[in-house]
PDB file of C-alpha atoms in Angstrom:
ATOM      1  CA  VAL P1245      -0.122   0.056  -0.293  1.00 81.00           C
ATOM      2  CA  LYS P1246       1.764   3.347  -1.032  1.00 88.00           C
ATOM      3  CA  PRO P1247      -0.089   6.514   0.069  1.00 93.00           C
ATOM      4  CA  CYS P1248      -1.578   9.399  -2.161  1.00 95.00           C
ATOM      5  CA  LEU P1249      -2.192  12.954  -2.210  1.00 97.00           C
ATOM      6  CA  PHE P1250      -4.874  14.421  -3.609  1.00 97.00           C
ATOM      7  CA  VAL P1251      -4.068  18.466  -3.212  1.00 96.00           C
ATOM      8  CA  ASN P1252      -7.669  20.043  -4.291  1.00 96.00           C
ATOM      9  CA  LYS P1253      -8.806  23.796  -4.826  1.00 95.00           C
ATOM     10  CA  VAL P1254      -6.033  24.779  -6.450  1.00 93.00           C
ATOM     11  CA  ASP P1255      -8.612  27.100  -8.548  1.00 92.00           C
ATOM     12  CA  ARG P1256      -8.618  29.277  -5.750  1.00 95.00           C
ATOM     13  CA  LEU P1257      -4.922  29.619  -5.214  1.00 92.00           C
ATOM     14  CA  ILE P1258      -4.967  30.981  -8.432  1.00 88.00           C
ATOM     15  CA  ALA P1259      -8.381  32.762  -9.060  1.00 93.00           C
ATOM     16  CA  GLU P1260      -9.484  33.861  -5.330  1.00 95.00           C
ATOM     17  CA  LEU P1261      -5.776  34.844  -3.581  1.00 95.00           C
ATOM     18  CA  LYS P1262      -4.314  35.364  -7.247  1.00 94.00           C
ATOM     19  CA  LEU P1263      -1.287  34.040  -6.533  1.00 90.00           C
ATOM     20  CA  THR P1264       1.673  33.550  -9.403  1.00 89.00           C
ATOM     21  CA  PRO P1265       2.117  30.147 -10.673  1.00 84.00           C
ATOM     22  CA  GLU P1266       5.514  30.563  -8.259  1.00 86.00           C
ATOM     23  CA  ALA P1267       3.578  31.166  -5.149  1.00 90.00           C
ATOM     24  CA  ALA P1268       0.950  28.481  -6.050  1.00 90.00           C
ATOM     25  CA  ALA P1269       3.373  25.753  -6.827  1.00 88.00           C
ATOM     26  CA  ASP P1270       5.148  27.556  -2.687  1.00 91.00           C
ATOM     27  CA  THR P1271       2.045  26.675  -1.067  1.00 94.00           C
ATOM     28  CA  ILE P1272       1.259  23.622  -2.583  1.00 93.00           C
ATOM     29  CA  MET P1273       4.630  21.850  -1.644  1.00 93.00           C
ATOM     30  CA  ARG P1274       4.020  23.852   2.072  1.00 96.00           C
ATOM     31  CA  THR P1275       1.083  21.564   1.541  1.00 96.00           C
ATOM     32  CA  ILE P1276       3.132  17.977   0.628  1.00 96.00           C
ATOM     33  CA  THR P1277       5.767  18.647   3.125  1.00 97.00           C
ATOM     34  CA  SER P1278       3.540  19.631   6.051  1.00 98.00           C
ATOM     35  CA  VAL P1279       1.488  15.864   5.358  1.00 97.00           C
ATOM     36  CA  ASN P1280       4.942  14.296   5.231  1.00 97.00           C
ATOM     37  CA  ASN P1281       5.437  14.828   8.230  1.00 98.00           C
ATOM     38  CA  VAL P1282       2.442  13.610   9.601  1.00 97.00           C
ATOM     39  CA  ILE P1283       3.545  10.698   8.225  1.00 96.00           C
ATOM     40  CA  ALA P1284       6.739  11.198   9.852  1.00 97.00           C
ATOM     41  CA  THR P1285       5.141  11.730  12.837  1.00 97.00           C
ATOM     42  CA  TYR P1286       3.023   8.493  13.350  1.00 96.00           C
ATOM     43  CA  ALA P1287       5.338   6.224  10.500  1.00 94.00           C
ATOM     44  CA  PRO P1288       8.220   6.730  11.773  1.00 94.00           C
ATOM     45  CA  ASP P1289      10.636   3.627  10.646  1.00 95.00           C
ATOM     46  CA  ARG P1290       9.008   3.524   7.272  1.00 94.00           C
ATOM     47  CA  ALA P1291       8.733   7.436   6.481  1.00 94.00           C
ATOM     48  CA  ASP P1292      10.275   6.931   3.256  1.00 93.00           C
ATOM     49  CA  GLU P1293       7.966   4.260   2.317  1.00 94.00           C
ATOM     50  CA  PHE P1294       4.948   6.164   2.572  1.00 96.00           C
ATOM     51  CA  SER P1295       6.425   9.643   2.144  1.00 96.00           C
ATOM     52  CA  VAL P1296       4.391  11.678  -0.942  1.00 97.00           C
ATOM     53  CA  ALA P1297       6.017  13.422  -3.299  1.00 94.00           C
ATOM     54  CA  PHE P1298       4.376  15.643  -7.032  1.00 90.00           C
ATOM     55  CA  HIS P1299       7.939  14.280  -9.062  1.00 87.00           C
ATOM     56  CA  GLU P1300       6.982  10.867  -7.674  1.00 89.00           C
ATOM     57  CA  GLY P1301       3.721  10.363  -8.584  1.00 89.00           C
ATOM     58  CA  THR P1302       1.783  10.158  -5.490  1.00 95.00           C
ATOM     59  CA  VAL P1303       1.021  13.392  -5.986  1.00 95.00           C
ATOM     60  CA  GLY P1304      -2.366  15.141  -7.622  1.00 95.00           C
ATOM     61  CA  VAL P1305      -3.060  18.661  -7.481  1.00 94.00           C
ATOM     62  CA  GLY P1306      -6.698  20.389  -9.365  1.00 94.00           C
ATOM     63  CA  SER P1307      -9.738  21.494  -8.696  1.00 94.00           C
ATOM     64  CA  GLY P1308     -12.934  19.161  -8.016  1.00 94.00           C
ATOM     65  CA  TYR P1309     -15.083  22.249  -8.223  1.00 95.00           C
ATOM     66  CA  TYR P1310     -13.809  22.620 -12.133  1.00 94.00           C
ATOM     67  CA  GLY P1311     -12.823  18.917 -12.389  1.00 95.00           C
ATOM     68  CA  TRP P1312      -9.438  19.046 -13.886  1.00 93.00           C
ATOM     69  CA  GLY P1313      -6.928  17.440 -12.572  1.00 94.00           C
ATOM     70  CA  PHE P1314      -3.555  16.637 -12.691  1.00 91.00           C
ATOM     71  CA  THR P1315      -0.448  14.122 -12.167  1.00 91.00           C
ATOM     72  CA  MET P1316       3.675  14.421 -12.737  1.00 86.00           C
ATOM     73  CA  ASP P1317       2.522  11.597 -14.820  1.00 85.00           C
ATOM     74  CA  THR P1318      -0.386  13.155 -16.746  1.00 86.00           C
ATOM     75  CA  LEU P1319       1.261  17.046 -16.733  1.00 79.00           C
ATOM     76  CA  ALA P1320       4.654  14.900 -18.178  1.00 79.00           C
ATOM     77  CA  GLN P1321       2.944  13.267 -21.021  1.00 80.00           C
ATOM     78  CA  THR P1322       0.923  17.060 -22.165  1.00 78.00           C
ATOM     79  CA  PHE P1323       3.800  18.854 -22.477  1.00 73.00           C
ATOM     80  CA  HIS P1324       5.207  16.287 -24.485  1.00 72.00           C
ATOM     81  CA  SER P1325       1.762  15.515 -26.592  1.00 79.00           C
ATOM     82  CA  SER P1326       2.564  19.098 -27.113  1.00 77.00           C
ATOM     83  CA  GLY P1327       6.302  19.172 -28.303  1.00 75.00           C
ATOM     84  CA  THR P1328       6.771  21.475 -25.643  1.00 71.00           C
ATOM     85  CA  ALA P1329       9.282  19.641 -23.306  1.00 73.00           C
ATOM     86  CA  SER P1330      10.405  16.045 -23.558  1.00 73.00           C
ATOM     87  CA  ALA P1331       8.334  13.868 -20.634  1.00 69.00           C
ATOM     88  CA  GLU P1332      12.278  13.245 -18.873  1.00 72.00           C
ATOM     89  CA  GLU P1333      12.290  17.893 -18.957  1.00 72.00           C
ATOM     90  CA  VAL P1334       8.918  17.972 -17.262  1.00 67.00           C
ATOM     91  CA  ARG P1335      10.174  15.306 -14.356  1.00 68.00           C
ATOM     92  CA  SER P1336      13.587  16.841 -13.719  1.00 68.00           C
ATOM     93  CA  ALA P1337      12.455  20.182 -13.338  1.00 64.00           C
ATOM     94  CA  PHE P1338      11.177  19.046 -10.585  1.00 63.00           C
TER      95      PHE P1338
END
C-alpha cells in the first residue's frame, strides 16, 4: 500500500488569492511537506516508504469544482504530446 495525496481547490489559489504560479507551487509544496511531517510523526520507521511527492507521481493537484486535475505523469505527457518538452525534461524540472 502506498499513500497518495490530492491537493484540491488549486483554482482558488489562482482565482481568489491571485497567487503567482511560483507562489501557488510554494503553497502546494508546503502542503506536501506538512503531510509528510504527519506521516513521519505517526510512522517514523516507514516515513521514506510512505512519504508522498509530486515528482514520484503520488501527489495530484486540481479542482474538484471545475473538474480538472493532474499528476506529474499527466503533466509530463501533456508537455510531451504538445512538443513543448520531453517527459523527462518535465520530471527533472521538479
